[in-house]
CSV table of C-alpha atoms in Angstrom, one decimal:
chain,number,residue,atom,x,y,z
A,1,MET,CA,-59.7,156.6,-175.6
A,2,SER,CA,-62.0,159.6,-175.7
A,3,GLU,CA,-65.1,157.6,-174.9
A,4,LEU,CA,-63.5,156.4,-171.7
A,5,ALA,CA,-62.3,159.9,-170.6
A,6,THR,CA,-64.3,162.0,-168.2
A,7,THR,CA,-66.9,163.8,-170.3
A,8,PRO,CA,-66.2,167.5,-170.3
A,9,GLY,CA,-68.8,170.2,-169.9
A,10,VAL,CA,-70.2,172.2,-172.9
A,11,GLY,CA,-67.3,174.7,-172.5
A,12,GLY,CA,-64.7,172.0,-172.5
A,13,THR,CA,-66.2,170.3,-175.5
A,14,LEU,CA,-66.4,173.6,-177.5
A,15,ARG,CA,-62.7,174.3,-176.6
A,16,THR,CA,-61.7,170.8,-177.8
A,17,VAL,CA,-63.7,171.2,-181.0
A,18,GLN,CA,-62.1,174.6,-181.6
A,19,GLY,CA,-58.7,173.1,-181.1
A,20,LEU,CA,-59.3,170.3,-183.6
A,21,LEU,CA,-60.7,172.8,-186.2
A,22,LEU,CA,-57.8,175.2,-185.7
A,23,ARG,CA,-55.4,172.3,-186.2
A,24,ASP,CA,-57.1,171.4,-189.5
A,25,LEU,CA,-57.3,175.1,-190.6
A,26,ARG,CA,-53.6,175.5,-190.0
A,27,VAL,CA,-52.9,172.5,-192.3
A,28,LEU,CA,-55.3,173.9,-194.9
A,29,ARG,CA,-53.6,177.3,-194.8
A,30,ARG,CA,-50.3,175.6,-195.6
A,31,GLU,CA,-51.9,173.7,-198.5
A,32,LEU,CA,-54.1,176.5,-199.8
A,33,TRP,CA,-53.0,176.4,-203.4
A,34,PRO,CA,-53.4,172.6,-203.7
A,35,PHE,CA,-56.9,173.1,-202.2
A,36,VAL,CA,-57.8,175.7,-204.8
A,37,ALA,CA,-56.4,173.7,-207.7
A,38,ARG,CA,-58.3,170.6,-206.5
A,39,ALA,CA,-61.6,172.5,-206.1
A,40,VAL,CA,-61.5,174.3,-209.5
A,41,ALA,CA,-59.8,171.9,-211.9
A,42,GLN,CA,-62.7,169.7,-212.9
A,43,PRO,CA,-65.5,172.3,-213.0
A,44,LEU,CA,-63.3,174.8,-214.9
A,45,LEU,CA,-62.3,172.1,-217.4
A,46,PHE,CA,-65.9,171.1,-218.0
A,47,VAL,CA,-67.2,174.6,-218.4
A,48,PHE,CA,-64.3,175.5,-220.7
A,49,VAL,CA,-64.9,172.6,-223.0
A,50,PHE,CA,-68.7,172.5,-223.0
A,51,ALA,CA,-69.6,176.2,-222.7
A,52,TYR,CA,-66.6,177.9,-224.3
A,53,VAL,CA,-65.0,175.6,-226.9
A,54,PHE,CA,-68.1,173.8,-228.2
A,55,PRO,CA,-70.1,176.9,-229.0
A,56,ARG,CA,-67.1,178.4,-230.9
A,57,ILE,CA,-66.6,175.2,-233.0
A,58,GLY,CA,-70.3,174.8,-233.6
A,59,GLN,CA,-71.0,171.7,-231.5
A,60,GLY,CA,-74.6,171.3,-230.6
A,61,ILE,CA,-74.1,170.7,-226.8
A,62,GLY,CA,-72.9,174.2,-226.3
A,63,ALA,CA,-74.8,175.9,-229.1
A,64,PRO,CA,-77.2,178.8,-228.4
A,65,ALA,CA,-80.5,177.8,-226.9
A,66,GLN,CA,-83.8,177.8,-228.8
A,67,ALA,CA,-86.1,180.7,-228.3
A,68,GLY,CA,-87.5,180.8,-224.8
A,69,ALA,CA,-85.0,178.2,-223.4
A,70,ALA,CA,-82.0,178.9,-221.2
A,71,ASP,CA,-78.5,178.6,-222.7
A,72,PHE,CA,-76.6,175.5,-221.9
A,73,ALA,CA,-74.1,177.5,-219.9
A,74,THR,CA,-76.8,178.8,-217.6
A,75,VAL,CA,-78.0,175.2,-217.0
A,76,LEU,CA,-74.4,174.0,-216.5
A,77,VAL,CA,-73.0,176.5,-214.0
A,78,PRO,CA,-75.1,175.6,-211.0
A,79,GLY,CA,-74.5,171.9,-211.6
A,80,LEU,CA,-70.7,172.5,-211.7
A,81,VAL,CA,-70.8,174.5,-208.5
A,82,ALA,CA,-72.8,171.6,-206.9
A,83,VAL,CA,-70.1,169.1,-208.1
A,84,ALA,CA,-67.4,171.3,-206.5
A,85,VAL,CA,-69.3,171.6,-203.2
A,86,VAL,CA,-70.2,167.9,-202.9
A,87,PHE,CA,-66.9,166.4,-204.0
A,88,GLN,CA,-64.9,168.7,-201.8
A,89,GLY,CA,-66.5,166.8,-198.9
A,90,ILE,CA,-65.3,163.5,-200.3
A,91,THR,CA,-61.7,164.7,-200.9
A,92,SER,CA,-61.5,166.6,-197.6
A,93,VAL,CA,-63.1,164.0,-195.4
A,94,ALA,CA,-63.2,160.6,-197.0
A,95,LEU,CA,-59.7,160.6,-198.4
A,96,PRO,CA,-57.9,161.8,-195.2
A,97,LEU,CA,-60.0,159.3,-193.1
A,98,SER,CA,-58.9,156.4,-195.3
A,99,GLN,CA,-55.3,157.4,-194.7
A,100,GLU,CA,-55.8,158.0,-191.0
A,101,PHE,CA,-57.5,154.6,-190.6
A,102,GLY,CA,-54.9,153.0,-192.7
A,103,ALA,CA,-51.2,153.7,-193.0
A,104,THR,CA,-50.7,156.8,-190.8
A,105,ARG,CA,-53.1,155.8,-187.9
A,106,GLU,CA,-53.4,159.5,-187.1
A,107,ILE,CA,-57.0,158.9,-186.1
A,108,GLU,CA,-55.6,157.4,-182.8
A,109,ASP,CA,-54.3,160.8,-181.9
A,110,ARG,CA,-57.6,162.5,-182.6
A,111,ILE,CA,-59.8,160.1,-180.6
A,112,LEU,CA,-57.6,160.8,-177.5
A,113,ALA,CA,-59.2,164.2,-177.3
A,114,PRO,CA,-61.3,164.5,-174.2
A,115,VAL,CA,-64.7,164.3,-176.0
A,116,ARG,CA,-66.9,161.5,-177.3
A,117,VAL,CA,-65.7,160.0,-180.5
A,118,GLU,CA,-68.9,161.1,-182.2
A,119,VAL,CA,-67.8,164.7,-181.5
A,120,VAL,CA,-64.5,164.0,-183.3
A,121,ALA,CA,-66.4,162.7,-186.2
A,122,LEU,CA,-68.7,165.7,-186.3
A,123,THR,CA,-65.7,168.0,-186.3
A,124,LYS,CA,-64.5,166.2,-189.4
A,125,VAL,CA,-67.9,166.9,-191.0
A,126,ALA,CA,-67.8,170.5,-190.0
A,127,PHE,CA,-64.4,171.1,-191.4
A,128,GLY,CA,-65.4,169.3,-194.6
A,129,ALA,CA,-68.5,171.5,-194.8
A,130,LEU,CA,-66.4,174.6,-194.4
A,131,GLN,CA,-64.1,173.6,-197.2
A,132,SER,CA,-67.1,172.8,-199.4
A,133,LEU,CA,-68.4,176.3,-198.9
A,134,LEU,CA,-65.0,177.8,-199.8
A,135,ALA,CA,-64.9,175.6,-202.9
A,136,GLY,CA,-68.3,176.8,-204.0
A,137,ALA,CA,-67.4,180.4,-203.4
A,138,VAL,CA,-64.2,180.0,-205.5
A,139,VAL,CA,-65.7,178.0,-208.3
A,140,LEU,CA,-68.9,180.0,-208.9
A,141,PRO,CA,-67.3,183.2,-210.3
A,142,LEU,CA,-64.8,181.3,-212.4
A,143,VAL,CA,-67.3,179.0,-214.1
A,144,ALA,CA,-69.7,182.0,-214.6
A,145,LEU,CA,-67.1,184.0,-216.5
A,146,VAL,CA,-65.6,181.4,-218.8
A,147,PRO,CA,-68.6,180.5,-221.1
A,148,ALA,CA,-68.7,182.0,-224.5
A,149,GLY,CA,-72.3,183.1,-224.1
A,150,GLU,CA,-73.9,185.1,-221.3
A,151,VAL,CA,-74.8,183.2,-218.1
A,152,ASP,CA,-78.2,184.2,-216.8
A,153,LEU,CA,-77.5,184.4,-213.0
A,154,ALA,CA,-79.8,186.0,-210.5
A,155,VAL,CA,-80.4,185.6,-206.8
A,156,PRO,CA,-84.1,186.7,-206.2
A,157,ARG,CA,-84.2,184.8,-202.9
A,158,PRO,CA,-80.9,185.2,-201.0
A,159,GLY,CA,-82.3,183.2,-198.1
A,160,LEU,CA,-82.9,180.2,-200.3
A,161,LEU,CA,-79.3,180.4,-201.6
A,162,VAL,CA,-77.8,180.5,-198.1
A,163,LEU,CA,-80.0,177.6,-196.9
A,164,VAL,CA,-79.1,175.5,-200.0
A,165,ALA,CA,-75.4,176.3,-199.6
A,166,VAL,CA,-75.4,175.3,-195.9
A,167,LEU,CA,-77.3,172.1,-196.4
A,168,ALA,CA,-75.2,171.2,-199.4
A,169,ALA,CA,-72.0,171.7,-197.4
A,170,VAL,CA,-73.1,169.6,-194.5
A,171,LEU,CA,-74.4,167.0,-196.9
A,172,SER,CA,-71.0,166.8,-198.5
A,173,GLY,CA,-69.2,166.5,-195.2
A,174,ALA,CA,-71.6,163.7,-194.1
A,175,LEU,CA,-71.1,161.9,-197.4
A,176,GLY,CA,-67.4,162.1,-197.0
A,177,LEU,CA,-67.7,160.7,-193.4
A,178,ALA,CA,-69.9,157.8,-194.6
A,179,LEU,CA,-67.6,156.9,-197.4
A,180,GLY,CA,-64.4,157.4,-195.4
A,181,THR,CA,-65.5,155.0,-192.6
A,182,ARG,CA,-66.8,152.3,-194.9
A,183,VAL,CA,-64.5,152.1,-197.9
A,184,ASN,CA,-61.3,150.1,-197.5
A,185,PRO,CA,-58.2,152.3,-197.9
A,186,ARG,CA,-57.0,150.0,-200.7
A,187,GLN,CA,-60.3,150.5,-202.6
A,188,ILE,CA,-60.2,154.3,-202.8
A,189,GLY,CA,-59.6,154.2,-206.6
A,190,LEU,CA,-62.5,151.9,-207.0
A,191,MET,CA,-64.7,154.3,-205.0
A,192,PHE,CA,-64.1,157.0,-207.6
A,193,SER,CA,-65.1,154.6,-210.4
A,194,LEU,CA,-68.2,153.2,-208.7
A,195,VAL,CA,-69.4,156.2,-206.7
A,196,VAL,CA,-68.0,159.5,-207.9
A,197,LEU,CA,-68.5,159.1,-211.7
A,198,PRO,CA,-72.1,157.8,-211.4
A,199,LEU,CA,-73.0,160.5,-208.9
A,200,THR,CA,-71.7,163.1,-211.4
A,201,PHE,CA,-73.3,161.9,-214.6
A,202,LEU,CA,-76.6,161.1,-212.9
A,203,GLY,CA,-76.6,164.1,-210.6
A,204,ALA,CA,-78.6,166.6,-212.8
A,205,VAL,CA,-75.3,168.5,-213.3
A,206,TYR,CA,-75.5,168.9,-217.1
A,207,TYR,CA,-79.3,169.0,-217.4
A,208,PRO,CA,-82.3,170.0,-215.2
A,209,TRP,CA,-83.9,167.1,-213.4
A,210,THR,CA,-87.3,168.1,-215.0
A,211,SER,CA,-85.9,167.4,-218.4
A,212,LEU,CA,-85.6,163.7,-217.5
A,213,ALA,CA,-89.4,163.5,-217.8
A,214,ALA,CA,-88.6,162.1,-221.3
A,215,VAL,CA,-87.1,159.0,-219.5
A,216,PRO,CA,-89.4,158.5,-216.6
A,217,TRP,CA,-87.7,155.4,-215.1
A,218,LEU,CA,-84.4,157.3,-215.0
A,219,GLN,CA,-86.0,160.5,-213.6
A,220,TRP,CA,-87.2,158.5,-210.6
A,221,LEU,CA,-84.1,156.4,-210.2
A,222,VAL,CA,-81.7,159.4,-209.9
A,223,LEU,CA,-83.7,160.6,-206.9
A,224,LEU,CA,-81.5,158.2,-204.9
A,225,ASN,CA,-78.5,160.5,-205.8
A,226,PRO,CA,-78.0,163.3,-203.3
A,227,LEU,CA,-76.2,165.4,-205.9
A,228,VAL,CA,-79.4,165.8,-207.7
A,229,TYR,CA,-80.9,167.9,-204.9
A,230,VAL,CA,-77.8,170.0,-204.6
A,231,SER,CA,-77.8,170.7,-208.3
A,232,GLU,CA,-81.5,171.5,-208.4
A,233,GLY,CA,-81.3,173.6,-205.2
A,234,LEU,CA,-78.4,175.8,-206.6
A,235,ARG,CA,-80.3,175.9,-210.0
A,236,ALA,CA,-83.4,177.3,-208.3
A,237,ALA,CA,-81.4,179.8,-206.2
A,238,LEU,CA,-79.0,181.0,-208.9
A,239,THR,CA,-80.8,180.5,-212.3
A,240,PRO,CA,-84.5,181.0,-211.7
A,241,ALA,CA,-85.0,181.1,-215.5
A,242,VAL,CA,-84.3,177.3,-215.6
A,243,ASP,CA,-87.0,174.9,-214.5
A,244,ALA,CA,-86.1,173.1,-211.3
A,245,MET,CA,-87.6,171.1,-208.5
A,246,PRO,CA,-89.9,172.9,-206.1
A,247,PRO,CA,-87.9,174.2,-203.1
A,248,VAL,CA,-89.9,172.1,-200.6
A,249,ALA,CA,-88.8,168.9,-202.5
A,250,PHE,CA,-85.1,169.5,-202.7
A,251,LEU,CA,-84.8,171.0,-199.2
A,252,THR,CA,-86.6,168.1,-197.6
A,253,ALA,CA,-84.6,165.6,-199.6
A,254,MET,CA,-81.3,167.3,-198.6
A,255,ALA,CA,-82.3,167.3,-194.9
A,256,VAL,CA,-83.2,163.6,-195.1
A,257,ALA,CA,-79.9,162.8,-196.9
A,258,VAL,CA,-77.9,164.6,-194.2
A,259,ALA,CA,-79.7,162.7,-191.5
A,260,LEU,CA,-79.1,159.3,-193.2
A,261,LEU,CA,-75.5,160.0,-194.1
A,262,LEU,CA,-74.7,161.3,-190.6
A,263,THR,CA,-76.2,158.2,-189.0
A,264,ALA,CA,-74.2,155.9,-191.3
A,265,GLY,CA,-71.0,157.9,-191.0
A,266,LEU,CA,-71.2,158.2,-187.2
A,267,GLY,CA,-71.9,154.5,-186.8
A,268,GLY,CA,-69.0,153.6,-189.1
A,269,PHE,CA,-66.7,156.0,-187.3
A,270,VAL,CA,-67.5,154.5,-183.9
A,271,ARG,CA,-67.1,151.0,-185.2
A,272,ARG,CA,-63.7,151.7,-186.8
A,273,THR,CA,-62.4,153.5,-183.7
A,274,VAL,CA,-63.7,151.7,-180.7
A,275,GLY,CA,-64.9,148.4,-182.3
């Protein structure tokens, strides 16, 4: 087991991590089109229905905004990119982990690497974060082009966008690790019903968090949802015309969420691998 092996130096650890990442990248390259389809299917469907079909058939949810208010498509696009980023971490980390801990037992091969098991887990998070960034980069132009109306996108603070994107990607990988190490492989379907759907509908995806001021108890309750901060961060970085949380609020919350999820995920990984 890796925790019993001689601990390598920094150079040896980096080479091992590089090898693990290259192995995963090789698998991703072979499954590139399934990855793209998985990343864009849900956001593209939502934006097509809500921001293209509904305005054309006169449904109110996608109708033109009132004077001075942002169009629904402008509100929706950052939220859908947030969904793509966060849930890519779940599908690329949590689902493979559930299989590796279950039927395939592939995790036993990984923890034989000459590094601490925590490093193996962090490599999983890093690879999940990379896939999340790729998913966001693929989804953004697609969901911005589909709506029937114009999407008011602007990036007045590129540094904020980069910081939000990196934090969101790491958060998604950490969330995938936490779920993948704590959810029984036989309960993966239940996880999507009890975790993924509530995260989506209560994650400020289809509305700004500030608009929930009309329902104060819900506005405070959803602050437990990490997707809220990713949605609000991308909204502040990509659609400054839409009201969003102050940057200090969502950046701090994302950093705290990363720390908590990594702590939970690493603890679960160590327990599942070395008892």
